[in-house]
Coordinates of C-alpha atoms and ligand atoms in Angstrom, one line a residue:
X1 CA -19.3 9.8 -15.1
X2 CA -21.1 10.4 -18.3
X3 CA -20.2 8.7 -21.1
X4 CA -21.0 9.6 -24.9
X5 CA -24.8 8.3 -25.2
X6 CA -24.8 6.6 -21.7
X7 CA -27.0 8.0 -19.1
X8 CA -25.3 9.6 -16.0
X9 CA -25.4 6.6 -13.5
X10 CA -23.8 7.4 -10.3
X11 CA -25.6 10.1 -8.0
X12 CA -25.9 10.3 -4.1
X13 CA -22.9 8.8 -2.6
X14 CA -24.6 6.9 0.4
X15 CA -22.1 8.3 3.1
X16 CA -19.1 10.2 4.4
X17 CA -16.6 7.5 4.2
X18 CA -18.0 6.4 0.7
X19 CA -18.0 9.9 -0.6
X20 CA -14.3 10.3 0.7
X21 CA -13.3 7.0 -1.1
X22 CA -15.3 7.8 -4.2
X23 CA -13.6 11.1 -4.4
X24 CA -10.0 9.2 -4.2
X25 CA -11.1 7.0 -6.8
X26 CA -11.9 9.7 -9.1
X27 CA -8.7 11.2 -8.7
X28 CA -6.6 7.9 -8.9
X29 CA -8.6 5.8 -11.5
X30 CA -9.2 6.3 -14.6
X31 CA -13.1 7.3 -15.7
X32 CA -13.1 4.4 -18.0
X33 CA -13.7 2.0 -15.3
X34 CA -17.3 2.8 -14.8
X35 CA -19.6 2.0 -11.9
X36 CA -23.0 1.0 -11.6
X37 CA -23.3 2.1 -8.0
X38 CA -21.2 4.6 -5.6
X39 CA -21.3 1.9 -2.9
X40 CA -18.1 1.4 -1.3
X41 CA -18.0 -2.1 0.2
X42 CA -16.8 -3.2 3.7
X43 CA -17.8 -6.7 4.2
X44 CA -20.2 -9.3 2.4
X45 CA -21.8 -12.7 3.4
X46 CA -24.3 -14.6 1.3
X47 CA -26.6 -12.5 -0.7
X48 CA -25.9 -9.1 1.3
X49 CA -22.9 -6.4 1.4
X50 CA -22.2 -4.0 4.0
X51 CA -20.8 -0.4 3.2
X52 CA -18.2 1.3 4.5
X53 CA -20.7 3.9 6.3
X54 CA -22.6 0.5 7.8
X55 CA -25.4 0.5 5.2
X56 CA -26.7 -3.1 4.3
X57 CA -27.8 -4.0 0.9
X58 CA -29.2 -7.2 -0.8
X59 CA -27.1 -8.0 -3.6
X60 CA -28.9 -8.6 -6.9
X61 CA -25.6 -8.3 -8.7
X62 CA -23.4 -10.8 -7.2
X63 CA -20.5 -9.3 -8.6
X64 CA -22.1 -9.2 -12.2
X65 CA -22.6 -13.1 -11.8
X66 CA -19.4 -14.4 -10.0
X67 CA -21.2 -15.3 -6.7
X68 CA -23.8 -18.0 -7.6
X69 CA -22.7 -19.5 -3.9
X70 CA -22.9 -16.5 -2.5
X71 CA -20.4 -14.2 -0.8
X72 CA -17.4 -15.7 1.2
X73 CA -19.0 -19.3 1.1
X74 CA -17.7 -21.1 4.1
X75 CA -16.1 -24.0 2.1
X76 CA -14.7 -21.7 -0.5
X77 CA -12.8 -19.5 2.3
X78 CA -11.7 -22.6 4.0
X79 CA -10.2 -23.8 0.4
X80 CA -8.5 -20.6 0.1
X81 CA -6.8 -20.7 3.5
X82 CA -5.6 -24.1 3.5
X83 CA -4.2 -23.7 0.1
X84 CA -2.3 -20.4 1.3
X85 CA -0.8 -22.4 4.0
X86 CA 0.9 -24.7 1.5
X87 CA 2.1 -22.7 -1.2
X88 CA 0.5 -19.5 -3.6
X89 CA 2.4 -19.5 -6.9
X90 CA 4.6 -21.8 -9.0
X91 CA 3.3 -21.6 -12.4
X92 CA 1.6 -24.8 -14.0
X93 CA 4.3 -24.4 -16.7
X94 CA 7.1 -24.9 -14.0
X95 CA 5.6 -27.4 -11.5
X96 CA 2.5 -29.3 -11.9
X97 CA 0.1 -29.6 -9.1
X98 CA -3.0 -31.6 -8.4
X99 CA -6.0 -28.8 -8.1
X100 CA -5.6 -28.0 -12.0
X101 CA -5.6 -31.4 -12.8
X102 CA -8.6 -32.4 -10.5
X103 CA -10.2 -29.1 -11.9
X104 CA -9.5 -29.9 -15.4
X105 CA -11.0 -33.7 -15.0
X106 CA -14.1 -32.3 -13.3
X107 CA -14.8 -29.6 -16.0
X108 CA -14.2 -32.4 -18.5
X109 CA -17.1 -34.6 -16.7
X110 CA -19.8 -32.1 -15.9
X111 CA -19.8 -30.1 -19.4
X112 CA -22.3 -30.9 -22.2
X113 CA -21.0 -33.1 -24.5
X114 CA -20.3 -37.3 -24.8
X115 CA -17.0 -37.2 -26.2
X116 CA -13.5 -37.3 -24.6
X117 CA -12.7 -33.6 -23.7
X118 CA -9.6 -31.7 -22.2
X119 CA -9.3 -28.2 -20.4
X120 CA -7.2 -25.1 -20.3
X121 CA -7.2 -23.0 -17.2
X122 CA -6.9 -19.2 -17.4
X123 CA -7.8 -15.9 -15.7
X124 CA -10.8 -14.1 -17.0
X125 CA -13.5 -14.5 -19.2
X126 CA -12.0 -12.5 -22.1
X127 CA -8.9 -14.8 -22.0
X128 CA -10.9 -18.0 -22.3
X129 CA -12.8 -16.2 -25.4
X130 CA -9.4 -15.5 -26.8
X131 CA -7.8 -19.0 -26.3
X132 CA -10.8 -20.6 -27.5
X133 CA -10.6 -19.0 -31.1
X134 CA -7.1 -19.4 -31.1
X135 CA -7.2 -22.9 -30.6
X136 CA -10.2 -23.2 -33.1
X137 CA -8.3 -21.5 -35.7
X138 CA -5.3 -23.7 -35.2
X139 CA -7.4 -27.0 -35.5
X140 CA -9.4 -25.7 -38.7
X141 CA -6.4 -23.7 -40.1
X142 CA -9.3 -21.2 -40.9
X143 CA -9.5 -17.6 -39.6
X144 CA -12.9 -16.3 -39.8
X145 CA -15.3 -16.1 -36.7
X146 CA -19.0 -15.6 -36.2
X147 CA -20.4 -13.9 -33.3
X148 CA -23.8 -12.1 -32.6
X149 CA -25.2 -8.5 -32.4
X150 CA -25.8 -7.6 -28.9
X151 CA -23.5 -10.2 -27.6
X152 CA -20.6 -9.6 -25.2
X153 CA -17.5 -11.5 -25.0
X154 CA -15.2 -9.2 -23.2
X155 CA -12.9 -6.2 -23.5
X156 CA -9.6 -7.4 -25.1
X157 CA -8.9 -6.8 -28.7
X158 CA -10.2 -9.9 -30.1
X159 CA -13.1 -10.3 -27.5
X160 CA -14.1 -6.6 -27.9
X161 CA -14.2 -7.3 -31.8
X162 CA -16.7 -10.2 -31.2
X163 CA -18.8 -8.2 -28.9
X164 CA -21.9 -6.9 -30.5
X165 CA -22.7 -3.7 -28.7
X166 CA -20.9 -0.3 -29.5
X167 CA -21.6 1.7 -26.2
X168 CA -19.7 1.5 -24.0
X169 CA -17.4 -1.3 -25.2
X170 CA -16.3 -0.5 -28.6
X171 CA -16.7 3.2 -29.3
X172 CA -13.4 5.1 -30.3
X173 CA -11.4 2.0 -29.4
X174 CA -10.4 1.7 -33.4
X175 CA -10.8 -0.9 -35.8
X176 CA -11.9 -4.5 -35.1
X177 CA -9.6 -7.5 -35.7
X178 CA -10.6 -8.5 -39.1
X179 CA -12.6 -11.5 -40.3
X180 CA -15.2 -11.4 -37.6
X181 CA -18.6 -11.3 -38.7
X182 CA -21.8 -10.7 -36.7
X183 CA -24.9 -12.4 -37.0
X184 CA -28.7 -11.5 -35.8
X185 CA -29.6 -13.1 -32.4
X186 CA -33.2 -14.3 -31.8
X187 CA -33.9 -11.2 -29.9
X188 CA -37.9 -11.8 -30.1
X189 CA -38.8 -8.9 -28.3
X190 CA -37.3 -6.7 -31.1
X191 CA -36.9 -9.1 -33.7
X192 CA -34.3 -7.9 -36.2
X193 CA -36.6 -9.2 -38.9
X194 CA -39.9 -7.8 -38.0
X195 CA -41.3 -10.8 -37.5
X196 CA -43.1 -13.0 -34.4
X197 CA -42.1 -16.3 -33.2
X198 CA -43.1 -19.0 -34.1
X199 CA -44.5 -17.8 -37.7
X200 CA -41.2 -16.5 -38.3
X201 CA -39.6 -20.3 -38.5
X202 CA -36.5 -18.8 -36.6
X203 CA -35.5 -17.1 -40.1
X204 CA -32.5 -15.7 -37.8
X205 CA -30.8 -19.1 -37.3
X206 CA -30.6 -19.3 -41.1
X207 CA -29.0 -15.7 -41.6
X208 CA -25.3 -17.3 -41.3
X209 CA -26.1 -18.8 -44.9
X210 CA -26.6 -15.6 -46.3
X211 CA -23.4 -14.7 -44.9
X212 CA -21.6 -17.2 -46.5
X213 CA -23.0 -16.1 -49.9
X214 CA -22.2 -12.7 -49.6
X215 CA -19.4 -11.7 -46.8
X216 CA -17.0 -14.9 -46.5
X217 CA -17.3 -18.5 -47.5
X218 CA -18.2 -21.0 -44.8
X219 CA -14.9 -22.8 -45.5
X220 CA -13.0 -20.0 -44.1
X221 CA -14.9 -20.0 -40.8
X222 CA -12.9 -21.2 -37.9
X223 CA -15.7 -20.5 -35.1
X224 CA -18.9 -19.5 -34.1
X225 CA -19.0 -18.0 -30.6
X226 CA -22.7 -17.4 -28.8
X227 CA -23.9 -17.0 -25.5
X228 CA -27.1 -19.3 -24.7
X229 CA -28.9 -16.5 -23.2
X230 CA -27.2 -13.1 -24.0
X231 CA -26.1 -11.3 -20.6
X232 CA -25.0 -7.9 -21.3
X233 CA -27.0 -7.7 -24.0
X234 CA -30.3 -7.8 -21.8
X235 CA -30.8 -11.5 -20.9
X236 CA -31.9 -12.3 -24.4
X237 CA -33.3 -15.9 -24.3
X238 CA -33.7 -17.4 -27.9
X239 CA -36.6 -19.9 -28.9
X240 CA -35.5 -23.6 -28.6
X241 CA -35.4 -24.1 -32.4
X242 CA -32.4 -21.5 -32.6
X243 CA -29.3 -23.5 -31.2
X244 CA -29.9 -26.9 -33.0
X245 CA -30.2 -24.8 -36.0
X246 CA -27.0 -23.2 -35.6
X247 CA -25.4 -26.4 -34.6
X248 CA -26.6 -28.1 -37.8
X249 CA -25.2 -25.3 -40.2
X250 CA -21.7 -25.6 -38.0
X251 CA -21.9 -29.5 -38.5
X252 CA -22.4 -29.0 -42.2
X253 CA -19.4 -26.9 -42.7
X254 CA -17.1 -28.2 -40.3
X255 CA -17.3 -24.6 -37.8
X256 CA -16.3 -24.9 -34.4
X257 CA -19.3 -24.3 -32.0
X258 CA -18.0 -22.3 -28.8
X259 CA -20.5 -22.0 -26.2
X260 CA -19.7 -19.0 -24.0
X261 CA -21.2 -20.0 -20.7
X262 CA -19.2 -17.4 -18.7
X263 CA -22.2 -15.7 -17.5
X264 CA -25.0 -18.2 -17.8
X265 CA -22.9 -21.1 -16.2
X266 CA -22.7 -23.0 -13.0
X267 CA -26.5 -23.3 -12.2
X268 CA -27.6 -20.0 -13.0
X269 CA -30.5 -20.8 -15.5
X270 CA -31.5 -23.9 -13.6
X271 CA -29.3 -26.3 -15.1
X272 CA -25.7 -26.5 -14.9
X273 CA -24.9 -25.2 -18.0
X274 CA -27.8 -23.3 -20.1
X275 CA -26.7 -25.3 -23.3
X276 CA -28.3 -28.3 -21.6
X277 CA -31.9 -26.6 -21.9
X278 CA -31.6 -26.4 -25.8
X279 CA -30.0 -30.1 -26.2
X280 CA -26.9 -29.2 -28.0
X281 CA -23.4 -30.4 -27.8
X282 CA -21.0 -27.2 -28.2
X283 CA -17.3 -28.3 -29.4
X284 CA -16.0 -25.9 -26.5
X285 CA -17.5 -24.5 -23.5
X286 CA -16.1 -21.5 -21.8
X287 CA -16.5 -20.9 -18.4
X288 CA -15.5 -18.0 -15.6
X289 CA -17.4 -15.8 -13.2
X290 CA -19.2 -18.5 -10.9
X291 CA -16.6 -21.2 -11.5
X292 CA -14.4 -19.5 -9.1
X293 CA -16.9 -18.7 -6.4
X294 CA -15.4 -15.2 -6.2
X295 CA -11.7 -16.2 -7.0
X296 CA -9.7 -15.5 -10.6
X297 CA -10.4 -18.3 -13.0
X298 CA -11.6 -19.2 -16.4
X299 CA -11.6 -22.2 -18.5
X300 CA -11.7 -23.5 -22.1
X301 CA -13.2 -27.0 -22.1
X302 CA -13.3 -28.7 -25.5
X303 CA -13.3 -32.0 -27.7
X304 CA -10.1 -33.6 -26.8
X305 CA -9.3 -33.6 -30.9
X306 CA -9.8 -29.8 -31.0
X307 CA -8.0 -29.0 -27.7
X308 CA -4.9 -31.0 -28.5
X309 CA -4.4 -29.3 -32.0
X310 CA -1.7 -26.6 -30.6
X311 CA 1.8 -27.4 -30.2
X312 CA 3.5 -27.8 -26.9
X313 CA 4.2 -24.4 -25.4
X314 CA 1.5 -22.9 -28.0
X315 CA -1.2 -22.4 -24.8
X316 CA -1.1 -21.0 -21.2
X317 CA 0.0 -18.0 -19.0
X318 CA 1.8 -17.1 -16.1
X319 CA -1.4 -17.4 -13.7
X320 CA -3.3 -19.6 -15.5
X321 CA -5.2 -22.0 -13.1
X322 CA -3.8 -20.3 -9.9
X323 CA -4.0 -22.7 -6.9
X324 CA -5.9 -20.5 -4.6
X325 CA -8.5 -20.2 -7.6
X326 CA -8.5 -24.1 -8.2
X327 CA -9.1 -25.2 -4.9
X328 CA -11.8 -22.4 -4.3
X329 CA -13.3 -23.4 -8.0
X330 CA -13.5 -27.4 -6.6
X331 CA -15.1 -26.2 -3.4
X332 CA -17.7 -23.8 -5.5
X333 CA -18.7 -26.8 -7.8
X334 CA -19.0 -29.1 -4.6
X335 CA -21.6 -26.9 -3.1
X336 CA -23.4 -26.3 -6.2
X337 CA -23.9 -30.2 -6.7
X338 CA -24.1 -30.9 -3.0
X339 CA -26.8 -28.1 -2.5
X340 CA -28.6 -28.5 -6.0
X341 CA -28.1 -24.8 -6.5
X342 CA -29.6 -25.5 -10.0
X343 CA -32.6 -26.7 -8.5
X344 CA -32.7 -23.5 -6.3
X345 CA -32.1 -21.4 -9.1
X346 CA -35.5 -22.9 -11.0
X347 CA -37.2 -22.2 -7.9
X348 CA -35.7 -18.4 -6.9
X349 CA -36.5 -17.9 -10.9
X350 CA -40.2 -18.9 -10.5
X351 CA -40.7 -16.5 -7.7
X352 CA -38.8 -13.7 -9.6
X353 CA -40.9 -14.1 -12.7
X354 CA -44.2 -14.2 -10.6
X355 CA -43.4 -11.0 -9.1
X356 CA -42.3 -9.2 -11.8
X357 CA -45.2 -10.4 -14.1
X358 CA -47.5 -8.7 -11.1
X359 CA -45.7 -5.8 -11.4
X360 CA -45.6 -5.7 -15.1
X361 CA -49.8 -5.5 -14.8
X362 CA -49.0 -2.5 -12.3
X363 CA -46.2 -0.6 -13.9
X364 CA -46.7 0.5 -17.9
X365 CA -42.9 0.9 -18.0
X366 CA -42.3 -2.7 -17.7
X367 CA -42.5 -3.8 -21.5
X368 CA -40.9 -7.3 -21.1
X369 CA -40.3 -10.1 -18.5
X370 CA -37.9 -12.7 -19.5
X371 CA -35.1 -15.1 -18.5
X372 CA -34.4 -18.3 -17.7
X373 CA -34.3 -19.8 -14.4
X374 CA -32.5 -17.4 -12.0
X375 CA -31.1 -15.4 -14.9
X376 CA -34.2 -12.9 -14.9
X377 CA -34.7 -9.5 -16.3
X378 CA -37.2 -6.6 -17.5
X379 CA -37.0 -4.5 -20.2
X380 CA -38.2 -1.0 -19.7
X381 CA -39.9 1.2 -22.4
X382 CA -41.4 4.6 -22.3
X383 CA -44.6 3.1 -24.4
X384 CA -45.5 -0.3 -24.7
X385 CA -46.8 0.0 -28.3
X386 CA -43.6 1.9 -29.9
X387 CA -41.4 0.1 -27.2
X388 CA -39.1 3.4 -27.2
X389 CA -36.3 2.3 -24.8
X390 CA -36.3 4.1 -21.4
X391 CA -32.9 4.0 -20.2
X392 CA -33.1 7.2 -18.2
X393 CA -36.0 5.7 -15.9
X394 CA -33.9 2.5 -15.8
X395 CA -30.7 4.4 -14.1
X396 CA -33.7 6.3 -11.8
X397 CA -34.8 2.9 -10.7
X398 CA -31.6 1.4 -10.0
X399 CA -30.5 4.7 -7.8
X400 CA -33.9 4.2 -6.1
X401 CA -33.0 0.8 -5.4
X402 CA -29.7 1.0 -4.0
X403 CA -30.7 4.0 -1.9
X404 CA -33.3 1.8 -0.3
X405 CA -30.8 -1.2 0.0
X406 CA -30.9 -3.0 -3.2
X407 CA -28.0 -3.6 -5.5
X408 CA -29.4 -4.1 -9.1
X409 CA -27.6 -3.9 -12.5
X410 CA -28.6 -2.7 -16.0
X411 CA -27.8 -4.2 -19.3
X412 CA -28.8 -4.3 -23.0
X413 CA -28.0 -2.6 -26.0
X414 CA -30.3 0.5 -25.1
X415 CA -29.2 0.5 -21.5
X416 CA -32.8 0.1 -20.2
X417 CA -32.9 -3.7 -19.2
X418 CA -32.6 -4.4 -15.2
X419 CA -31.1 -7.7 -14.8
X420 CA -30.9 -10.1 -11.6
X421 CA -27.8 -12.1 -10.8
X422 CA -28.9 -12.9 -7.3
X423 CA -26.6 -15.3 -5.3
X424 CA -28.3 -18.3 -5.2
X425 CA -28.0 -18.8 -1.7
X426 CA -30.5 -15.9 -0.8
X427 CA -33.3 -17.0 1.6
X428 CA -37.1 -16.6 0.4
X429 CA -37.7 -14.1 3.2
X430 CA -34.4 -12.1 2.0
X431 CA -35.8 -12.6 -1.8
X432 CA -39.2 -11.3 -0.7
X433 CA -38.2 -8.0 1.3
X434 CA -35.6 -7.1 -2.1
X435 CA -38.4 -7.6 -4.4
X436 CA -40.2 -5.1 -2.4
X437 CA -37.6 -2.6 -2.7
X438 CA -37.4 -3.1 -6.3
X439 CA -41.5 -2.5 -6.4
X440 CA -41.2 1.0 -4.2
X441 CA -38.5 2.0 -7.1
X442 CA -41.1 1.2 -9.9
X443 CA -43.7 3.0 -7.9
X444 CA -41.5 6.1 -7.1
X445 CA -41.1 6.5 -11.2
Ligands
PLP1 C1 -20.8 -13.9 -21.7 C2 -19.5 -13.4 -21.2 N1 -18.5 -13.6 -21.9 C3 -17.2 -12.9 -21.5 C4 -17.1 -12.0 -20.5 C5 -15.6 -11.6 -20.2 O1 -15.3 -11.7 -19.0 P1 -14.2 -11.0 -17.9 O2 -15.0 -9.9 -17.7 O3 -13.8 -11.9 -16.9 O4 -13.1 -10.8 -19.0 C6 -18.4 -11.9 -19.9 C7 -18.2 -10.8 -19.0 O5 -19.0 -10.2 -18.0 C8 -19.5 -12.4 -20.3 O6 -20.8 -12.0 -19.8

């Protein structure tokens, strides 16, 4: 399980059935498909998971941000079953169906931006990223793309090129797609310019203009793609001036602004979409993960004028907007709106931050506590003054957590961030119990 430069993650398989399955996994599945825990699931509901040996865990991972409405939400399961009784697959290029069109209409309505929109449905986040760039290139007749250091946009060739993290995503996978340029993100805890906010005047946002002078001219850039809060990068929240400044520069040069909400979307940050926190209107919004409530779906929603650029037959795919996934998504969005999960994310986030700030006072290893809504993380360091990253200890804490019944994820370019993507249906009692497991793990290090 050890990758180059990556700490060993999986230790102690939790029981005989898990051990057996894990060994069969090693024999049959390539090691490149890494694992954050050795837990083999048997069932899951709400914010908890049970493994094949009968152990139960609080789930702070939510399938990596997929389960904002929780595991097996009743309405989602019902919608899938009802659809399965009618038809499974017909391919939207062959026969149209209502759920695809209703979901496109819903996304056109709820995504940020007061202008006519259209939506293309696909399967994975990476596929949404690929299609958004493809459409932006067609529309602008330009071929350059800007993305960010520490950013993550997926594992396909172009999405991997846009990603700003070498380990484990890019190393040894060959040259990037050409004409992709990475900009510094507003990572204030480790400012790439060695400055401090607000006296820095958010200099990072204007770095794009340096690239236009030295690397590629602005009129060759089709699109800028950015996560409003960097997810895999370690839940990095930029200051409020960052996005308006990026938007201003994009407007000035006719660059399509693509907002990758694949991890931040659907109430996670306390608003339906994180861009709403920064008062910007992106030209395109990408969604996946919690859009499907556990089913496989992604979407590109954008200004109608941009989305209409490609010719008939230039977009799509066999499974894009699968009927089971469309019905699951419609049920998911209903739950999010009906139960005000954005409000719930806000209150979960406040509880998490309060508990984590208190832990920061007790455990010097916690260098930074940050996040937006219920997208909260801690960055672990060996020394608060030098900020030397603590990846080994991060992995040890994660192991301690699952041994005691809490599934945690790590993130960050230095593999030293513990992030929380708990289902937003967790109860206050469950949350408190889970946090006490986390505290025990910090205590043990
Ligand atoms: C912000 C962001 N973009 C894109 C992706 C890629 O999505 P997928 O794994 O579904 O291809 C991810 C996945 O973690 C993500 O967090």
